XYZ file of C-alpha atoms in Angstrom:
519
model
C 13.808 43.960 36.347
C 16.900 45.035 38.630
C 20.440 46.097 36.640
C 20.771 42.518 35.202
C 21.648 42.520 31.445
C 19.206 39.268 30.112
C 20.291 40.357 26.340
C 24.040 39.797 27.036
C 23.477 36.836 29.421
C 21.525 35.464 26.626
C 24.014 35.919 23.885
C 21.670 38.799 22.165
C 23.331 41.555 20.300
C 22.356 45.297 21.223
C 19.635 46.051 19.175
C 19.484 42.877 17.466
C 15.639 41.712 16.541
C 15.784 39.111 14.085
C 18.386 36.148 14.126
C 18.391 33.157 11.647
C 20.504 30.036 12.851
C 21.284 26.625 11.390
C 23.552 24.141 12.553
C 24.447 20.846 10.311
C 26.150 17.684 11.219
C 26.889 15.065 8.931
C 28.939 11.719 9.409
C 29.540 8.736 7.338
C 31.278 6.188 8.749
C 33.320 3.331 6.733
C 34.158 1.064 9.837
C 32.236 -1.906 7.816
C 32.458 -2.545 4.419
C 29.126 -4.413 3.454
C 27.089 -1.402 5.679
C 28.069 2.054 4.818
C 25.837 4.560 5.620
C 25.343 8.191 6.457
C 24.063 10.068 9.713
C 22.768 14.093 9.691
C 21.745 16.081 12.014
C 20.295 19.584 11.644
C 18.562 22.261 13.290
C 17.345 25.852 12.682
C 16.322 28.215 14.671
C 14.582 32.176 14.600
C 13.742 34.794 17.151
C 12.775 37.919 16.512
C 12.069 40.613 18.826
C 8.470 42.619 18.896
C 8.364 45.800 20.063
C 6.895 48.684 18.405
C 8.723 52.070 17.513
C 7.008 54.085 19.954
C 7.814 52.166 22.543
C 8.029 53.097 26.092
C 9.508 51.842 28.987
C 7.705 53.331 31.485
C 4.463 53.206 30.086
C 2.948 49.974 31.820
C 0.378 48.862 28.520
C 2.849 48.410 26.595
C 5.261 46.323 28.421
C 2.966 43.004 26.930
C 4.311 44.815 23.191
C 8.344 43.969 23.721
C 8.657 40.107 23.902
C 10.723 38.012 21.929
C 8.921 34.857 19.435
C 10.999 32.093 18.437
C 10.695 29.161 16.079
C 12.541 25.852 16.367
C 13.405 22.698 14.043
C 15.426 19.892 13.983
C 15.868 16.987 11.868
C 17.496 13.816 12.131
C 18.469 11.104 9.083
C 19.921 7.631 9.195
C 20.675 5.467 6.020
C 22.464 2.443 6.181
C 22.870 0.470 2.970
C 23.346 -2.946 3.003
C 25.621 -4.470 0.188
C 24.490 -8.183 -0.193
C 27.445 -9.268 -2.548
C 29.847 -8.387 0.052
C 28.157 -9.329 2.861
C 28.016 -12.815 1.649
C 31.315 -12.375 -0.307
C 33.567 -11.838 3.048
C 34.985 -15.292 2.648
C 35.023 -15.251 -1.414
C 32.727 -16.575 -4.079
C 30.595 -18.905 -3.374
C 27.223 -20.138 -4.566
C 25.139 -17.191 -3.040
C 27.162 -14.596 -4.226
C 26.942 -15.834 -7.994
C 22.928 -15.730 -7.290
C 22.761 -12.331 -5.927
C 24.890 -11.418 -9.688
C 22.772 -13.559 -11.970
C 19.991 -11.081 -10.273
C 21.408 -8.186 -9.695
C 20.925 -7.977 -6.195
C 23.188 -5.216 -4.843
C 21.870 -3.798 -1.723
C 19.064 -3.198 0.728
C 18.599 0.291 1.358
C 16.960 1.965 4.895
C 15.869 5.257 5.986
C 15.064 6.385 9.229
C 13.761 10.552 9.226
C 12.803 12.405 12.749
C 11.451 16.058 11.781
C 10.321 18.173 15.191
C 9.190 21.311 14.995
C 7.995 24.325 17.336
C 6.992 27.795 16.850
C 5.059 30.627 18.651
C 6.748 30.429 21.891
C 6.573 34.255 22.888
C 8.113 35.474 26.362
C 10.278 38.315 27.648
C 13.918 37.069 28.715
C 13.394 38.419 32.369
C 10.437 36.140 32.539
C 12.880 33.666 30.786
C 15.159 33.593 33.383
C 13.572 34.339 36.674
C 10.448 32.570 35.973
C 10.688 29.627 33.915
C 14.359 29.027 35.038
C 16.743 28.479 31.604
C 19.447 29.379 31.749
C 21.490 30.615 28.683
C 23.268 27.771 28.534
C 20.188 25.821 28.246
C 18.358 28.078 25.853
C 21.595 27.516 23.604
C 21.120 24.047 23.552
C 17.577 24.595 22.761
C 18.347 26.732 19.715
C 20.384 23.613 18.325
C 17.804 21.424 18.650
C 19.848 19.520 21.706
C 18.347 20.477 24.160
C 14.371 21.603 25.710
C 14.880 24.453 28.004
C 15.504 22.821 31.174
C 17.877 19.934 30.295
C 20.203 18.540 27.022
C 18.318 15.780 24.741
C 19.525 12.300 25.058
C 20.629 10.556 22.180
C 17.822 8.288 22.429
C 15.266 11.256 22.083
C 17.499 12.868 19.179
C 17.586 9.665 17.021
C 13.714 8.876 18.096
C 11.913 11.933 17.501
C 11.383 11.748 21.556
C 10.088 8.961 22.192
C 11.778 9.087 25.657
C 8.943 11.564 26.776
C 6.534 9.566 27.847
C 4.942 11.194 31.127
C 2.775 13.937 31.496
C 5.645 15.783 33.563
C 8.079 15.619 30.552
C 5.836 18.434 28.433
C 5.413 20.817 31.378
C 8.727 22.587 31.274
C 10.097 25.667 28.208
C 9.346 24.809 24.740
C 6.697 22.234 25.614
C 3.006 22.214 24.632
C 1.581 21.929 28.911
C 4.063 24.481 29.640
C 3.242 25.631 33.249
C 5.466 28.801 33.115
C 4.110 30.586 30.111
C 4.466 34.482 29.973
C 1.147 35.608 30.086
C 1.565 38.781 30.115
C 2.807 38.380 26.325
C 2.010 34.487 24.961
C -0.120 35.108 21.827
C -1.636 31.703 21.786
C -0.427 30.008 18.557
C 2.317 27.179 20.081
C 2.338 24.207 18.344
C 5.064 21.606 18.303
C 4.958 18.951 15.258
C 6.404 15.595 15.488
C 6.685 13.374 11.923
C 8.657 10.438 12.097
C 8.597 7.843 9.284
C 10.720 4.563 8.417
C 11.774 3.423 4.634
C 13.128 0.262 3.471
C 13.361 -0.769 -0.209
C 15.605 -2.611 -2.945
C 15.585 -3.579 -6.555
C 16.906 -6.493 -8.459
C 16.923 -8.015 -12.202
C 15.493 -11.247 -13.600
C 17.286 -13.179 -15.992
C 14.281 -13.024 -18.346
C 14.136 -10.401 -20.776
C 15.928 -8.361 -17.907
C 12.901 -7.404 -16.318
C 13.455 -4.986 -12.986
C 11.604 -5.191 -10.110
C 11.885 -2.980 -6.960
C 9.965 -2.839 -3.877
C 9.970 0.012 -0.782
C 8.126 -0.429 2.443
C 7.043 2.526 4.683
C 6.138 3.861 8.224
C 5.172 7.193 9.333
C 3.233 8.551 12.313
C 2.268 12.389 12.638
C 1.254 14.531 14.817
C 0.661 17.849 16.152
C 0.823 19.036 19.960
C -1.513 22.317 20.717
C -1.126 24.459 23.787
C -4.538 25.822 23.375
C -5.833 22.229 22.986
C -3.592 19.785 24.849
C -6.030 16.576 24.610
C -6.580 17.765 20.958
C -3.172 14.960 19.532
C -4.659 14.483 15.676
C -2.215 11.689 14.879
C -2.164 10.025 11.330
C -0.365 6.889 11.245
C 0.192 5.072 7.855
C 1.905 1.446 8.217
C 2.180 -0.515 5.980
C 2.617 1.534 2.394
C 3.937 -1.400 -0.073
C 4.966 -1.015 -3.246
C 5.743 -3.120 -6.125
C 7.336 -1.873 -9.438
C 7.819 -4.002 -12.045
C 9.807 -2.433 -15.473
C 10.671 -4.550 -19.219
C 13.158 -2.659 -20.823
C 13.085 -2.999 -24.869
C 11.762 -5.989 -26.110
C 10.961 -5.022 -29.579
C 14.381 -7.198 -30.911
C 12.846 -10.611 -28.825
C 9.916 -10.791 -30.865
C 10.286 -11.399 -34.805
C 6.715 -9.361 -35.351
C 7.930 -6.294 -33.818
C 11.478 -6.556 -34.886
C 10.397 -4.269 -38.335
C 8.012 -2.203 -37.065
C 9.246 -0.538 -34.002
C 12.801 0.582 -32.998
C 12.126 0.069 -29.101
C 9.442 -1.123 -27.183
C 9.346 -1.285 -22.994
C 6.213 -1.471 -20.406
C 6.027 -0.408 -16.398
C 3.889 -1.365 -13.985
C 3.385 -0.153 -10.472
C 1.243 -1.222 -7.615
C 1.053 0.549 -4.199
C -1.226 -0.256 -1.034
C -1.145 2.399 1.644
C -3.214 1.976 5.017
C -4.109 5.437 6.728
C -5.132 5.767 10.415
C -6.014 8.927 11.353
C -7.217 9.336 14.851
C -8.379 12.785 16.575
C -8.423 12.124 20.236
C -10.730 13.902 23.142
C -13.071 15.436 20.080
C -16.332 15.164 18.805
C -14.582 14.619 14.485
C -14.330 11.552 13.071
C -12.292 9.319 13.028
C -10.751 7.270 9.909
C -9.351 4.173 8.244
C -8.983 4.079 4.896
C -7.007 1.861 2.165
C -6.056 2.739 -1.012
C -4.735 0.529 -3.744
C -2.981 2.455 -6.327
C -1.900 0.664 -9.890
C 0.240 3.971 -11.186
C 0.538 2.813 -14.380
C -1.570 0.173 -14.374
C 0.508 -0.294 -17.699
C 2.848 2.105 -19.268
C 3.389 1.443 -22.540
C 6.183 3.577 -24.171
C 6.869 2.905 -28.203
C 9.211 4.127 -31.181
C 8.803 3.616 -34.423
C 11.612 3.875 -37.315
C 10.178 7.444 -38.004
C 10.859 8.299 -34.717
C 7.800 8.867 -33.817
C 7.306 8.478 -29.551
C 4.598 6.924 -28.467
C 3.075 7.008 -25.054
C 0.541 5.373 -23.228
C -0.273 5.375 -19.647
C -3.653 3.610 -18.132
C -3.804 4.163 -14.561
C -6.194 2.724 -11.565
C -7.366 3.797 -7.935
C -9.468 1.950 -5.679
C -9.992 3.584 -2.466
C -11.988 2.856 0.811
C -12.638 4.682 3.738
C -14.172 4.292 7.412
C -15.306 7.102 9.344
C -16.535 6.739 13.392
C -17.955 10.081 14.505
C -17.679 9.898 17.936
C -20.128 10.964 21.200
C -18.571 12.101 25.020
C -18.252 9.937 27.434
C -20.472 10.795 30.852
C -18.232 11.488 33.243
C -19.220 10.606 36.102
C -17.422 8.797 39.446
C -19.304 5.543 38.588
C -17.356 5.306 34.768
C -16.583 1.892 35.038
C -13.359 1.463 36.907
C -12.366 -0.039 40.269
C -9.685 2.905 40.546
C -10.878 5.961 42.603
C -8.978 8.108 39.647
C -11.972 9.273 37.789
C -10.227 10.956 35.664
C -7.763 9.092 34.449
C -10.442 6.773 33.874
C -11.979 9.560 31.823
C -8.832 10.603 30.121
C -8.313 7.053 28.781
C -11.939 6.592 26.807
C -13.051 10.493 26.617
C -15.010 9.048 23.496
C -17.285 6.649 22.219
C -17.392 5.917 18.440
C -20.739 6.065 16.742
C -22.255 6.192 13.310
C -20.074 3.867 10.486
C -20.155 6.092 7.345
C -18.332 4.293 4.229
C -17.076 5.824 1.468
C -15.861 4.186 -2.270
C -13.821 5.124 -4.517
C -12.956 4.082 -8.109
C -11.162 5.805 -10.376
C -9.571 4.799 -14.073
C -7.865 6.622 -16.336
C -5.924 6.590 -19.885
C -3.258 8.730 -21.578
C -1.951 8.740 -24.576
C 0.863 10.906 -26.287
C 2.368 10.847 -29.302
C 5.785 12.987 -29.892
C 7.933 13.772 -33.359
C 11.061 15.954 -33.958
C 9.704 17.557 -36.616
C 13.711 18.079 -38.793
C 13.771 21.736 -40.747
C 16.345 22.503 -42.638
C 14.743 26.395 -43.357
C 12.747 28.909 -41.863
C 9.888 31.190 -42.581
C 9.139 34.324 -43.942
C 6.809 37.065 -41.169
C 6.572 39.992 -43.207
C 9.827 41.355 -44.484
C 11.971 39.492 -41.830
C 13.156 35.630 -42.185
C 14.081 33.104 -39.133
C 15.739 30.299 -40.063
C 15.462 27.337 -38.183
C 18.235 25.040 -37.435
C 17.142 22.726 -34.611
C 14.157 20.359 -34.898
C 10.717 20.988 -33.478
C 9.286 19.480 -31.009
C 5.505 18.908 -31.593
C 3.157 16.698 -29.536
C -0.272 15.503 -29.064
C -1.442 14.286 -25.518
C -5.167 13.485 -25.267
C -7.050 11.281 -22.161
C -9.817 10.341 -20.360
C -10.896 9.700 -17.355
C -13.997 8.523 -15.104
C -14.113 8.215 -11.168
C -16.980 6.965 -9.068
C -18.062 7.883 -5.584
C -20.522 5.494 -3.407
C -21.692 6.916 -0.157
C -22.934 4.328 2.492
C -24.632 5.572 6.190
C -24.500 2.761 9.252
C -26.800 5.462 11.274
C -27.164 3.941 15.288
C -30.956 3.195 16.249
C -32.561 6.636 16.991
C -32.796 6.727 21.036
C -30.528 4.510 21.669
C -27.692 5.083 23.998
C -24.703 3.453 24.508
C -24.338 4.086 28.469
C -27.475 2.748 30.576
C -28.355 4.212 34.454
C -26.989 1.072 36.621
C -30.194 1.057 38.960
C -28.461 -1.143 41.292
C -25.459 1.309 42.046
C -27.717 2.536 45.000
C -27.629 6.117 45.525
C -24.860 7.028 43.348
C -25.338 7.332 39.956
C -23.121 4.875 37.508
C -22.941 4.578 33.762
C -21.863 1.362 32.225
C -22.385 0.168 28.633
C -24.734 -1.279 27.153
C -24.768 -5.174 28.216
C -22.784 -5.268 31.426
C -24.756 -6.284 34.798
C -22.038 -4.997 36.840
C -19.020 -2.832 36.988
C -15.528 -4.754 36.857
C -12.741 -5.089 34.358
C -15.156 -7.190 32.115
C -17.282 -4.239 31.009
C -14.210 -1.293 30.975
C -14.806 0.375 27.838
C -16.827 -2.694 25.779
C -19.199 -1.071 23.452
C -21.199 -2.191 20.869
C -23.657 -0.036 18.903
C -26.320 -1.472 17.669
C -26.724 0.057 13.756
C -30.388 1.234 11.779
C -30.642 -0.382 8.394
C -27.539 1.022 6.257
C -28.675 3.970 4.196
C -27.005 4.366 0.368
C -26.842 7.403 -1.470
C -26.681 7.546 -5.396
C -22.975 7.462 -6.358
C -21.437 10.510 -8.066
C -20.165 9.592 -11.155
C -17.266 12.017 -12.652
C -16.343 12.529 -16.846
C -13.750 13.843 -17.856
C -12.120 14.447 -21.453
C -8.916 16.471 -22.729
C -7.146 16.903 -25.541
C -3.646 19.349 -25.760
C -1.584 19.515 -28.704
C 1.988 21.811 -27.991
C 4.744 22.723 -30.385
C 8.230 23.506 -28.567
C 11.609 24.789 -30.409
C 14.816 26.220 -29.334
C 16.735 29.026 -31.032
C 19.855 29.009 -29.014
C 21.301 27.984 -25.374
C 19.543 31.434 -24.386
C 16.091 31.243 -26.139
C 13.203 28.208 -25.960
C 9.783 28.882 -27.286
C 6.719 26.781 -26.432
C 2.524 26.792 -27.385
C 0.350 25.017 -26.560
C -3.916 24.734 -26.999
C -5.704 22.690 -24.853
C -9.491 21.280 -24.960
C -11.171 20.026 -21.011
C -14.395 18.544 -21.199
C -15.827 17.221 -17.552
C -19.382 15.699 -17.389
C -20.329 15.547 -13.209
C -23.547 13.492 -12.267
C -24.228 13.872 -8.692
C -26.077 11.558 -5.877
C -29.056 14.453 -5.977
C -29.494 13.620 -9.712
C -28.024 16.826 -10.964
C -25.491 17.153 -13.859
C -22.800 19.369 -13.706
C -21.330 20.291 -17.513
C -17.860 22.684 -17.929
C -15.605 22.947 -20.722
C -12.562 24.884 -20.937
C -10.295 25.983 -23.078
C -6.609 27.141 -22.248
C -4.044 28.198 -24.843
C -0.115 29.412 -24.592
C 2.384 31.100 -26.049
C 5.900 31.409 -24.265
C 8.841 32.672 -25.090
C 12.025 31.632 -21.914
C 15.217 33.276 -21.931
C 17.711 31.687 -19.500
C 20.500 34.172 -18.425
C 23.171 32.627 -17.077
């Protein structure tokens, strides 16, 4: 290791082991007035230094013992607003401006979110430096989060979540998952680097009827995880588009003359949400999967007061959901995959797998909750032996109760027993070729067409699920200090499975708390 001091190069502290760094960065900008928004950056970062008591320099085992780990994370936010009314307003009023009021249309709103993150990434800072080549400089920018070892981030990878890297060479250097540098002598085999980037866009408005609200929000997000141990292994779970709808009525007890004497205030919700999931686990025998769920969260909320101020609650809620799932089979990889390219294997590398069996699955679930509150006034107390509490503030008693049943159909697309989806291409002459099923001869025509040909679908029984519950609770509280809350609650679930069995449980769950704040 020579006379060179890597610690103080490094901008390590003598006998430091453990450091904890952030670094923030926000800006908001006010350069146009119909499109403020607002621009962070952050990072964090943590290394901490193994190396065991009884350590020894000149006792060759345990030099793989002292080795630093480090962990790594950045983020990166962007969210412009967009103000309609003075967007269209630049010149004055005008007839578009006094539509976006009648409405209530303010703004559009945006987000765009980077998180990366990287941790295990164990090496000694000799190795560091000689070997892999960063420099302190660099590995300073790499604790921000601006830089990956070797060179600084550009902008465009910052505000992307790098999306910039997009050759095999750009994950080969420090920090990266096909690191070709890695201390062996100390790497521990846990690096994984984590990339979730997702896009929002929503707004809300009001109607001119009975000043009903309605919002909407839009979403994107794609996720993944990079593995050293298992570089082809990129799970990545992709969910465009995620709509949602919300629709809310504020009190409209006073706009109808039969509920006008019978309840103080009366409002409803609805909400509606469609998410599409694609989850795809590359260069690996498990499945893969689509699946859509429609989610009506309330289906109807129906909230109610009475002129005894009595609260009353009721939520009925709805889930449809449907999956795909493609087990998949390896490819044969042979020269003769079908390709006109001597590069077998990036020919292999680009369909590793061939999708299978098409298992289905269904979903339905339904449910309905209902509450009813009251402030209970008291204007005394109550006697527990020879001591007496009075009670000055009301008490809070409630009564929730709800049901709910969910359903779960199973359906099997099983591929014809035998039957494979690459065929011998006798007339390849004395090398052997695989090409699928249907093709005559290799050429661009046949790369990568497969169709399986599917056995008679195969249904199991659903699985149908109960379930019942009932919970009254009292809550009062003595003081700014003191709260006190009970509660007894009553689960009933009834499970009939595809096998025919029946599954029964009941529970019961009861409470008594007593919270002091301290403040």
């Amino acid at each position: 290791m020579g006379d060179r001091a890597y610690g103080k190069d490094y901008g390590i502290l003598r006998n430091e082991k453990d450091r904890n760094q952030d670094f923030r960065l926000n800006f908001t900008p006010m350069m146009i007035p119909f499109l403020p928004m607002s621009i962070s950056y952050g990072g964090s970062f943590n290394q901490v230094k193994s190396i065991p008591d009884d350590f020894d320099f000149f006792n060759s085992d345990m030099h793989n013992k002292n080795f630093w780990s480090i962990q790594q994370s950045n983020r990166f936010e962007f969210n412009p607003t967009l103000r309609l009314v003075d967007l269209f307003g630049i010149g004055g009023k005008n007839a578009i401006t006094k539509a976006l009021d009648k409405l209530r249309w303010r703004e559009l709103r945006a987000t765009w979110a980077v998180d990366l993150g990287t941790r295990g990434e164990d090496f000694t800072l000799s190795h560091l430096y000689n070997q892999q080549g960063v420099m302190p400089g660099q590995y300073w920018l790499y604790s921000l989060g601006l830089g990956d070892g070797f060179r600084h981030r550009s902008l465009w990878n910052v505000v992307s979540g790098d999306m910039g890297l997009t050759e095999r060479e750009d994950f080969e250097k420090f920090g990266q998952y096909r690191s070709k540098t890695v201390d062996t002598l100390v790497y521990r085999k846990n690096f994984n680097h984590g990339v979730n980037r997702r896009a929002t866009g929503g707004t809300n408005l009001t109607l001119p009827i009975w000043d009903i609200g309605l919002s909407t929000d839009i979403l994107w997000s794609q996720e993944f995880t990079q593995h050293r141990e298992t570089p082809l292994y990129l799970d990545t779970t992709t969910t465009w588009p995620k709509v949602g709808i919300g629709v809310n009525i504020p009190n409209f007890a006073h706009r109808l003359d039969i509920l006008k004497s019978k309840l103080r205030s009366l409002s409803a919700n609805h909400r509606t949400d469609y998410t599409f999931v694609r989850s795809v686990r590359t260069a690996q025998s498990s499945e893969d999967e689509w699946r859509k769920t429609w989610n009506f969260n309330p289906l109807l909320r129906i909230s109610a007061l009475t002129p005894k101020n009595i609260r009353i609650d009721n939520d009925i809620t709805l889930t449809l959901e449907h999956s795909l799932r493609r087990p998949k089979m390896q490819v044969v990889p042979t020269p003769g995959w079908p390709t006109e390219s001597t590069d077998t294997l990036a020919s292999f590398l680009k369909v590793p797998w061939m999708h299978t069996d098409s298992n289905e699955t269904h979903n339905f679930r339904i449910g309905d909750e209902l509450t009813v509150g009251y402030d209970l006034k008291t204007a005394r107390g109550f006697q527990l032996f020879k001591w007496y509490f009075r009670l000055k503030n009301d008490i809070n008693l409630k009564l929730a109760t709800g049901m709910t049943f969910e359903r779960e159909s199973y359906r099997e697309r099983p591929i014809i027993p035998g039957y494979e989806p690459l065929i011998l291409n006798e007339v390849a002459g004395d090398v052997d070729k695989y090409i699928p099923d249907g093709c005559t001869e290799i050429g661009p025509e046949c790369y990568a067409v497969y169709y399986p040909m599917f056995d008679e679908p195969v249904s199991q029984t659903p699985t149908r699920r109960y379930e019942f519950h009932v919970r009254p609770s009292a809550g009062y509280r003595f003081n700014k200090m003191a709260t006190a809350n009970a509660f007894v609650e009553y689960q009933y679930i009834r499970e009939k499975m595809h096998d025919g069995g029946t599954h029964n449980v009941q529970i019961l769950r009861f409470e008594i708390a007593l919270l002091l704040r301290f403040e």
